[in-house]
Tab-separated table of C-alpha atoms and ligand atoms in Angstrom:
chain	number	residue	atom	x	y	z
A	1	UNK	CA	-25.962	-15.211	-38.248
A	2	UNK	CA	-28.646	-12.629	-37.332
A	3	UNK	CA	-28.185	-10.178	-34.746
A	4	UNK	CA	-31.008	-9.417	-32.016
A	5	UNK	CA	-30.847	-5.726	-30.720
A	6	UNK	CA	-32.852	-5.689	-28.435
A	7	UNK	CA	-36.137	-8.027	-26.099
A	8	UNK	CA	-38.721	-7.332	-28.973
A	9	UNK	CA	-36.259	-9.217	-31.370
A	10	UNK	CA	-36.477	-12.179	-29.027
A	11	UNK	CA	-39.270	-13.813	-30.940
A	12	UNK	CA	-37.106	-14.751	-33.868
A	13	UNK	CA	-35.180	-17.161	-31.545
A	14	UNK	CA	-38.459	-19.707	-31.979
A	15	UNK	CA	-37.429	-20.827	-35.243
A	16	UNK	CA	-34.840	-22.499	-33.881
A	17	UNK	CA	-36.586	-24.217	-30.396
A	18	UNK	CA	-37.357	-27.181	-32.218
A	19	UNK	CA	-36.078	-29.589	-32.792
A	20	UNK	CA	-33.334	-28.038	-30.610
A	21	UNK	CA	-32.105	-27.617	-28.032
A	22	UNK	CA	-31.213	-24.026	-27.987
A	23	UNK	CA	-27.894	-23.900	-26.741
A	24	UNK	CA	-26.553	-20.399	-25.619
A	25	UNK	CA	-23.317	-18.877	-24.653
A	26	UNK	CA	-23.334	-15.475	-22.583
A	27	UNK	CA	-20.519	-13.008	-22.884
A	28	UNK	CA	-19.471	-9.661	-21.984
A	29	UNK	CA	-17.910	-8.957	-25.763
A	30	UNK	CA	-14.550	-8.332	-26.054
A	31	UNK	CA	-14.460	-12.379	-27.845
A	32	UNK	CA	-11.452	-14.269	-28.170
A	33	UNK	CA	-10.533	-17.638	-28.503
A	34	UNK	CA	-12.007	-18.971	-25.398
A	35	UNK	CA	-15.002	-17.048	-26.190
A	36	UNK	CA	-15.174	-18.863	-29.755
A	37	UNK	CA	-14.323	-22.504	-28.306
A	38	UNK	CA	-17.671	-22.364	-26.331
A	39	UNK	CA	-19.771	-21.624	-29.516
A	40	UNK	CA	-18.323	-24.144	-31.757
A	41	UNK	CA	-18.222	-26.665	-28.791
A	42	UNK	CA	-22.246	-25.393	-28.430
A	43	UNK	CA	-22.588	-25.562	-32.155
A	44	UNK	CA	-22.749	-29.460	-31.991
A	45	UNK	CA	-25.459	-29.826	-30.303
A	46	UNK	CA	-27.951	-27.199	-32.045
A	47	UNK	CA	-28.117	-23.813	-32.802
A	48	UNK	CA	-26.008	-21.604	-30.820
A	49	UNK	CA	-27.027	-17.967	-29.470
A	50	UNK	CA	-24.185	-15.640	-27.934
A	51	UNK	CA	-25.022	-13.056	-26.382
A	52	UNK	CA	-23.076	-9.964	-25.902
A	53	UNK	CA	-23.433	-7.224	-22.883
A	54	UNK	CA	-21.562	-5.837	-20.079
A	55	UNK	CA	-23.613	-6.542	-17.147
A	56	UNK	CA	-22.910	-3.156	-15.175
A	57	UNK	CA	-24.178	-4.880	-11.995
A	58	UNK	CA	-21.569	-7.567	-11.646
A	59	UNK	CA	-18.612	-5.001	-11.138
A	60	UNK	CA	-18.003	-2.969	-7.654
A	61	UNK	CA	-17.038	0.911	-7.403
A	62	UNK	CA	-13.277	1.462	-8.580
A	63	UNK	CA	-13.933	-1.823	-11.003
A	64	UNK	CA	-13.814	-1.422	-14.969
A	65	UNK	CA	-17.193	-1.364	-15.518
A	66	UNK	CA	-16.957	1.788	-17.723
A	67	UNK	CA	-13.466	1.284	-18.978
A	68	UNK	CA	-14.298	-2.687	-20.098
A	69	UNK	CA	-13.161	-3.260	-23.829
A	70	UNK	CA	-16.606	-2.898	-26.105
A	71	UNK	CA	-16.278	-3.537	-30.063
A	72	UNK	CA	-19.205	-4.740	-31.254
A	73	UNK	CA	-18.386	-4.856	-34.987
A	74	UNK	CA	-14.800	-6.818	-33.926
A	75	UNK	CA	-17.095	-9.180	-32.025
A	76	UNK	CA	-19.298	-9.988	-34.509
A	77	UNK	CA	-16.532	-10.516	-37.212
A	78	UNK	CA	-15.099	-12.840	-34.981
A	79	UNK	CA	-18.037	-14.820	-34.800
A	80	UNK	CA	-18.566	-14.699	-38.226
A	81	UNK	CA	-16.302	-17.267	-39.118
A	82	UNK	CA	-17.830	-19.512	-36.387
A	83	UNK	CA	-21.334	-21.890	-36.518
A	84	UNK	CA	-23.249	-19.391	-34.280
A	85	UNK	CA	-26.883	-18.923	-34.975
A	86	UNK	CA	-27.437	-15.382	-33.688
A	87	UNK	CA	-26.101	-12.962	-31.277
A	88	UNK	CA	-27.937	-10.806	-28.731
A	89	UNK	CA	-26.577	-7.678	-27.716
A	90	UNK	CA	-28.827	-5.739	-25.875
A	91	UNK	CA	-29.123	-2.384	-24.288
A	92	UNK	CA	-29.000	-2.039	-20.666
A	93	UNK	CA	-32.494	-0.652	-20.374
A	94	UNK	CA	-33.858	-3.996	-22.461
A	95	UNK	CA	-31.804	-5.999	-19.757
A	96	UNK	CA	-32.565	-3.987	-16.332
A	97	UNK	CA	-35.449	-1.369	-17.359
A	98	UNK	CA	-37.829	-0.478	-15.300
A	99	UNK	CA	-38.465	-1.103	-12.262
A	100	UNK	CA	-35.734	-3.423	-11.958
A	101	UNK	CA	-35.717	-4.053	-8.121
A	102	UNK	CA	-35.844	-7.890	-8.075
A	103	UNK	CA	-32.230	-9.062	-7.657
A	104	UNK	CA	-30.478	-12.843	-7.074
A	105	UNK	CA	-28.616	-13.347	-4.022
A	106	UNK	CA	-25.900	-15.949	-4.511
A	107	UNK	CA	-25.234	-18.798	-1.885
A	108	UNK	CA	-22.962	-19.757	0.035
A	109	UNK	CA	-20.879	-21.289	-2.989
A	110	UNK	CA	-19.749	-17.384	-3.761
A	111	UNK	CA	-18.384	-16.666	-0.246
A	112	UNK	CA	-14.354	-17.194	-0.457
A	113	UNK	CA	-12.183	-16.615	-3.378
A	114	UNK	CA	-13.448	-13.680	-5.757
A	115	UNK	CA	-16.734	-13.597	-3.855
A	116	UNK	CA	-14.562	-12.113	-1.260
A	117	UNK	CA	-12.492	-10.088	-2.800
A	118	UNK	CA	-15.436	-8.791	-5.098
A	119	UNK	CA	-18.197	-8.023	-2.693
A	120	UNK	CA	-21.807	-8.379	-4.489
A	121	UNK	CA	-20.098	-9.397	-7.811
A	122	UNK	CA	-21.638	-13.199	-7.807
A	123	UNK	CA	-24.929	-11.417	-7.187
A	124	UNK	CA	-24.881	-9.222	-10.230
A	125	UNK	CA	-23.748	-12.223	-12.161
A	126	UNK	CA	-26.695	-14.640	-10.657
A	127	UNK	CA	-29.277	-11.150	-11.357
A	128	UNK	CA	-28.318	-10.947	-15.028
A	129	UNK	CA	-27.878	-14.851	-15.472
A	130	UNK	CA	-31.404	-15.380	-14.283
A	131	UNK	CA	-32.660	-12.644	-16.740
A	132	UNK	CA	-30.811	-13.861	-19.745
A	133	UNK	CA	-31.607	-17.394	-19.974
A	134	UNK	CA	-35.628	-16.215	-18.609
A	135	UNK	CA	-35.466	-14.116	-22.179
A	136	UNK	CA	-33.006	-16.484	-24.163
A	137	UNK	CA	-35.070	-19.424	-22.880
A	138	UNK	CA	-32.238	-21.873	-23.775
A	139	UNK	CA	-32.394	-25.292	-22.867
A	140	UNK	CA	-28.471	-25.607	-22.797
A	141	UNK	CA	-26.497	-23.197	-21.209
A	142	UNK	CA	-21.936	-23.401	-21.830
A	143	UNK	CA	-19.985	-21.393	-19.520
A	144	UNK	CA	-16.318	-21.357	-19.350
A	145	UNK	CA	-14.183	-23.326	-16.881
A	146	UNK	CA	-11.608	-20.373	-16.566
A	147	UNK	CA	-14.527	-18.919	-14.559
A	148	UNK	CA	-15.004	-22.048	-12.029
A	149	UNK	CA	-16.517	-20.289	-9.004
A	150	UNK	CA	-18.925	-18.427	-11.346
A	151	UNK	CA	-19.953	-22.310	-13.350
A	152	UNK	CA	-20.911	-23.312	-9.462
A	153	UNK	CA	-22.895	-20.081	-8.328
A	154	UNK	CA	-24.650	-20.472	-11.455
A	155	UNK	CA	-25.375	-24.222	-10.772
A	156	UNK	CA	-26.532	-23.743	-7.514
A	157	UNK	CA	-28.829	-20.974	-8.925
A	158	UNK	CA	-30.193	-23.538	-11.317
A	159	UNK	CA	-30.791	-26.333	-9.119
A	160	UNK	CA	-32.429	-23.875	-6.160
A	161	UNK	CA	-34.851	-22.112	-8.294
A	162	UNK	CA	-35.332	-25.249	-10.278
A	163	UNK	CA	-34.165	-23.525	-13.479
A	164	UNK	CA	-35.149	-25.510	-16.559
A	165	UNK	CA	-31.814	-25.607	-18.373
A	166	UNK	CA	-29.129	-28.324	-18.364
A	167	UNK	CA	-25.679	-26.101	-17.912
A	168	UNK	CA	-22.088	-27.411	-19.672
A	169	UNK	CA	-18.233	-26.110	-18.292
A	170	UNK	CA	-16.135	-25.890	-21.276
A	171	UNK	CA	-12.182	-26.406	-20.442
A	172	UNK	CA	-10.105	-23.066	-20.549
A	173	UNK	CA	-8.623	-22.154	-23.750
A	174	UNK	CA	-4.733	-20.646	-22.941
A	175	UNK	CA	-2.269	-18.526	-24.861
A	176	UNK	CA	0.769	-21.081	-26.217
A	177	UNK	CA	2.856	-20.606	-22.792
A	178	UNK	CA	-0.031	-21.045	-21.032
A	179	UNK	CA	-1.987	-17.876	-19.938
A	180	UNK	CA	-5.522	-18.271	-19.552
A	181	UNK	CA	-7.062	-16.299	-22.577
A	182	UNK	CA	-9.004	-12.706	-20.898
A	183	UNK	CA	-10.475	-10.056	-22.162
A	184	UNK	CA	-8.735	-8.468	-19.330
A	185	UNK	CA	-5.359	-9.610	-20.718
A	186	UNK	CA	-5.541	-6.877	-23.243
A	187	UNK	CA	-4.953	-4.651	-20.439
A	188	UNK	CA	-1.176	-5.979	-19.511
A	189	UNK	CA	1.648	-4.520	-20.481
A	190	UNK	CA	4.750	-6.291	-21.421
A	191	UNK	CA	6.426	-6.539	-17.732
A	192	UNK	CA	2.529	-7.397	-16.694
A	193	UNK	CA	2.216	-10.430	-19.493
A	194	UNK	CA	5.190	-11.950	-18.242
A	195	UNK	CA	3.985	-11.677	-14.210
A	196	UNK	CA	0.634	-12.740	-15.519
A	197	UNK	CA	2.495	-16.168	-15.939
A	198	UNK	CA	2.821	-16.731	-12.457
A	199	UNK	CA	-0.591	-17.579	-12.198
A	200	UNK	CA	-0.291	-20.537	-14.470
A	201	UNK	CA	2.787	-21.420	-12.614
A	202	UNK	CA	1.787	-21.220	-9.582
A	203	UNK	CA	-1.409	-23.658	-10.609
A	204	UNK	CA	1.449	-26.031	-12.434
A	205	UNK	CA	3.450	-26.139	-8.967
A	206	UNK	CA	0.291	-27.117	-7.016
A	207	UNK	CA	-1.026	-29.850	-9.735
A	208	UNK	CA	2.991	-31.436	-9.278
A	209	UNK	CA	2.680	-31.157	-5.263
A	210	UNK	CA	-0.541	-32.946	-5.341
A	211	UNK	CA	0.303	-35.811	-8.218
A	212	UNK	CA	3.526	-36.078	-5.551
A	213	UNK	CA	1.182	-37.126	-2.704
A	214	UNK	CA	1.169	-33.847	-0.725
A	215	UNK	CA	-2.659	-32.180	0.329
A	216	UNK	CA	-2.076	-28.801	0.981
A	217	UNK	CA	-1.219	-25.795	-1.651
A	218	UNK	CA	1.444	-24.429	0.377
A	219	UNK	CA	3.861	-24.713	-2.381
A	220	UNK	CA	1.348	-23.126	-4.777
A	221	UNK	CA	1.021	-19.979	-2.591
A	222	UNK	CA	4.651	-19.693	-2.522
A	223	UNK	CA	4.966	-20.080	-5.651
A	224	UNK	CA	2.260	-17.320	-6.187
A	225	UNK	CA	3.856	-15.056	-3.430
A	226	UNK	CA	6.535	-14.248	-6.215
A	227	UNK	CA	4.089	-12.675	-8.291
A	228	UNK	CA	2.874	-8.907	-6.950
A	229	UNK	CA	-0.338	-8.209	-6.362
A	230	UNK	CA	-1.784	-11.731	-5.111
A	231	UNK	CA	-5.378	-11.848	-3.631
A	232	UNK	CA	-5.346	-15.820	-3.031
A	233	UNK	CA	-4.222	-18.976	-4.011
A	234	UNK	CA	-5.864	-21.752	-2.246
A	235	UNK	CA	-7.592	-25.034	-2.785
A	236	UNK	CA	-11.559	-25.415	-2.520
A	237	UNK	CA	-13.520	-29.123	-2.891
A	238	UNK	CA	-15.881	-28.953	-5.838
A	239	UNK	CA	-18.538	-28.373	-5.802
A	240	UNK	CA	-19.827	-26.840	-2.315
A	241	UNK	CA	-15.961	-24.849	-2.333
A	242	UNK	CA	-15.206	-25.787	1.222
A	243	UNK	CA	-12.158	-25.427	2.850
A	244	UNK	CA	-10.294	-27.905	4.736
A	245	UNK	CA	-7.056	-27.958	6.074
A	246	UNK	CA	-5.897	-31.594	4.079
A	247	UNK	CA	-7.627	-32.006	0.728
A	248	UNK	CA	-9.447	-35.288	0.943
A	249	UNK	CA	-10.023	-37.893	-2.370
A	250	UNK	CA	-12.064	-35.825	-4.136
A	251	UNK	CA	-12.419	-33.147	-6.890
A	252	UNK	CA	-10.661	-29.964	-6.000
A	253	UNK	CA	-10.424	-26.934	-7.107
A	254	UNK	CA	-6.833	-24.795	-7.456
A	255	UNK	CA	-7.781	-21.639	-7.676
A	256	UNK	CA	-5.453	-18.081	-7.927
A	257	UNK	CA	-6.097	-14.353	-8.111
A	258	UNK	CA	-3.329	-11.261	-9.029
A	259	UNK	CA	-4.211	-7.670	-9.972
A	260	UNK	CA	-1.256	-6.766	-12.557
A	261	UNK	CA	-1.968	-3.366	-12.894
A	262	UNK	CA	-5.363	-2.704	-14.329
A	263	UNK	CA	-5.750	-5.848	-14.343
A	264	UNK	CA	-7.110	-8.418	-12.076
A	265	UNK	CA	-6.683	-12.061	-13.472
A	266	UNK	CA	-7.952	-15.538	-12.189
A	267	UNK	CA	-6.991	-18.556	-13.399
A	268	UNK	CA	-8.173	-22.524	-11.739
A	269	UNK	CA	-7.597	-26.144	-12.755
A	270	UNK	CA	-10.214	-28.890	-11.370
A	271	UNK	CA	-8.688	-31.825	-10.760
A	272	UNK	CA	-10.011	-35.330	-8.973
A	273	UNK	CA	-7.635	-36.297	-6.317
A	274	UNK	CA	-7.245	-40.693	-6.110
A	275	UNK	CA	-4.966	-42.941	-4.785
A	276	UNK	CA	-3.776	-43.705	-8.345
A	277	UNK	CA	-2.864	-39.607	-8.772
A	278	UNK	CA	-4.738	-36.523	-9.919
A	279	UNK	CA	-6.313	-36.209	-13.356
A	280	UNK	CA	-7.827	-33.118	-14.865
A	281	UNK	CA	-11.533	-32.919	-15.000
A	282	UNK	CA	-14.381	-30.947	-15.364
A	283	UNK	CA	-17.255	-29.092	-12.714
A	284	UNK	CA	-20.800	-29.738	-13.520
A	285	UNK	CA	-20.477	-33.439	-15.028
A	286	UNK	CA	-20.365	-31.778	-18.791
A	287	UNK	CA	-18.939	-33.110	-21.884
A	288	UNK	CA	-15.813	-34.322	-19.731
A	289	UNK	CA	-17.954	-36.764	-17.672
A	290	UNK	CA	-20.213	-37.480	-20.291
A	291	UNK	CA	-21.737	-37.960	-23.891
A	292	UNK	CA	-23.396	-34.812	-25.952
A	293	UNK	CA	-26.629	-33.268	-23.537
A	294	UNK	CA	-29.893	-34.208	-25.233
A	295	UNK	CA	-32.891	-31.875	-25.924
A	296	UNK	CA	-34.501	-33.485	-23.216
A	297	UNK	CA	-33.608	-31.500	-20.414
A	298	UNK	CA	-36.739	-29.718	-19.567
B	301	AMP	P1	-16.804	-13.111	-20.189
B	301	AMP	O1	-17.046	-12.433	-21.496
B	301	AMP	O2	-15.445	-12.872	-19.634
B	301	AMP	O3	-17.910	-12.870	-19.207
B	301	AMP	O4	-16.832	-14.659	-20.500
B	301	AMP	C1	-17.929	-15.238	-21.144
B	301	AMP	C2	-17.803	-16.742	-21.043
B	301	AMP	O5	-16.593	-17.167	-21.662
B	301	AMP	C3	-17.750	-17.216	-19.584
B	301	AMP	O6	-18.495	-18.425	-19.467
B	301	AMP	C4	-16.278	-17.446	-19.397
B	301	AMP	O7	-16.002	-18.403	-18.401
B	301	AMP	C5	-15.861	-17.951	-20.760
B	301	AMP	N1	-14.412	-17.797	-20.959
B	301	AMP	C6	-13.683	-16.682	-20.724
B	301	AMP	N2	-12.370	-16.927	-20.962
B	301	AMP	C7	-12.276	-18.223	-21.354
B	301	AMP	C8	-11.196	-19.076	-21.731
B	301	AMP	N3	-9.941	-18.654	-21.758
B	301	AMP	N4	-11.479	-20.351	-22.065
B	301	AMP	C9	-12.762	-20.802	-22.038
B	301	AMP	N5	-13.826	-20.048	-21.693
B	301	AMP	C10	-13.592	-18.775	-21.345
């Protein structure tokens, strides 16, 4: 495992572009298990980079930009005991330097749900996105289920400015009684960790209304509505996140939002909606629709 500093260090990525592909996982530190399942899931198809760096434009005023947990040694221990190639944790300045007035606005994909509770967050996200895999140059990108609306922005990104890199959704890894693994769930208390569980409730209640035939998430948002602090629970089709009032046949998206405390926490499950029930699946046609990504991509 080397570790790249900073841009200049970039170059030492090449030894590993062929025969690829160059697979790369981008993180804001603070690693756990989820973290960890996207490199080794990475790690089968070629050399995995992480890298590591709290994107200061992605969070709003009052957000925890400067409070956000940073441990670079813990984070790098962790990945030592995983197949990752090299990490890259750069410094702001090698990231946003000078002048830094360019910017991505996200579509309409980042509207509802946290884009609208988090105004300008998607576009910080698409900003440093677009500059990490332009100095990465991967040509296979994994990002993390638990973050659904983000995996679609991003697509959308790729497709519109015809991006050359072939993007995965890895499922969401979860605590044992089912809490979506955080960073941000090292903020909870004890009375928070057991609200935080209403999330995954709630998303349990709507998954059993839908396999029962119903097409709305009333239930789910009821369900939520027990839990303080809720900023939504609703249902979105995947992938353009509309709205409708009945969810058709297709592949929606239960998504739901609390603050506990300091922390805010989301949590989704995708799920294709058929006469013969609902079945979990995946956002961007990734390893759960199909076989390993070749190198081929570009
Ligand atoms: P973050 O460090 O929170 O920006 O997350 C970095 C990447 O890890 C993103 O692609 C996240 O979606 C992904 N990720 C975060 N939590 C989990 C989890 N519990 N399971 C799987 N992937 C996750």
């Amino acid at each position: 495992m080397i570790v790249l500093r900073g841009a200049a260090d970039l170059a030492r990525l090449d030894a590993w572009r062929q025969p690829g592909p160059l697979v790369f996982v981008p993180t804001m530190g603070a690693l756990h298990e989820g973290h960890l399942s996207l490199v080794r899931q990475g790690a089968q198809w070629g050399p995995v980079v992480v890298s590591i760096f709290v994107n200061p434009t992605q969070f709003g005023p009052g957000e925890d930009f400067r409070s956000y947990p940073r441990d670079l040694d813990a984070d790098l221990a962790l990945l030592r005991d995983t197949p990752v190639a090299a990490v890259f944790a750069p410094a702001v300045a090698d990231v946003y330097g000078e002048p830094g007035e360019v910017t991505v606005r996200a579509g309409r994909r980042a509207a509802g749900l946290c884009g609208a509770s988090r105004p300008g967050h998607f576009d910080g996200v698409l900003t440093v996105v677009a500059k990490l895999l332009g100095m990465v140059r991967p040509d296979l990108a994994i990002f993390g289920r638990k973050d659904a609306q983000q995996c679609l922005v991003i697509d959308q990104m790729v497709r519109d400015l015809r991006l050359p890199v072939r993007l995965v959704d890895a499922p969401t890894v979860r605590e044992p009684d089912g809490l979506a693994m955080s960073s941000r769930n090292r903020y909870l208390g004890p009375a928070e960790r057991a609200r935080a569980l209403g999330l995954w409730r709630a998303l349990e209640v709507g998954r059993a209304r839908l396999a029962a035939g119903e097409r709305t998430t009333a239930a789910m948002a009821a369900e939520l509505a027990a839990t303080d602090g809720v900023d939504y629970a609703e249902a979105r089709v995947v992938p353009e996140l509309e709205r409708p009032e009945e969810l058709p046949e297709a592949t929606v998206l239960l998504a739901v939002a609390a603050r506990l405390g300091r922390a805010r926490l989301i949590d989704n499950i995708v799920l294709r909606l058929s006469p013969q029930g609902v079945e979990e699946t995946g956002l961007l046609g990734g390893p759960a629709q199909g076989p390993a990504p070749a190198g081929d991509n570009r």
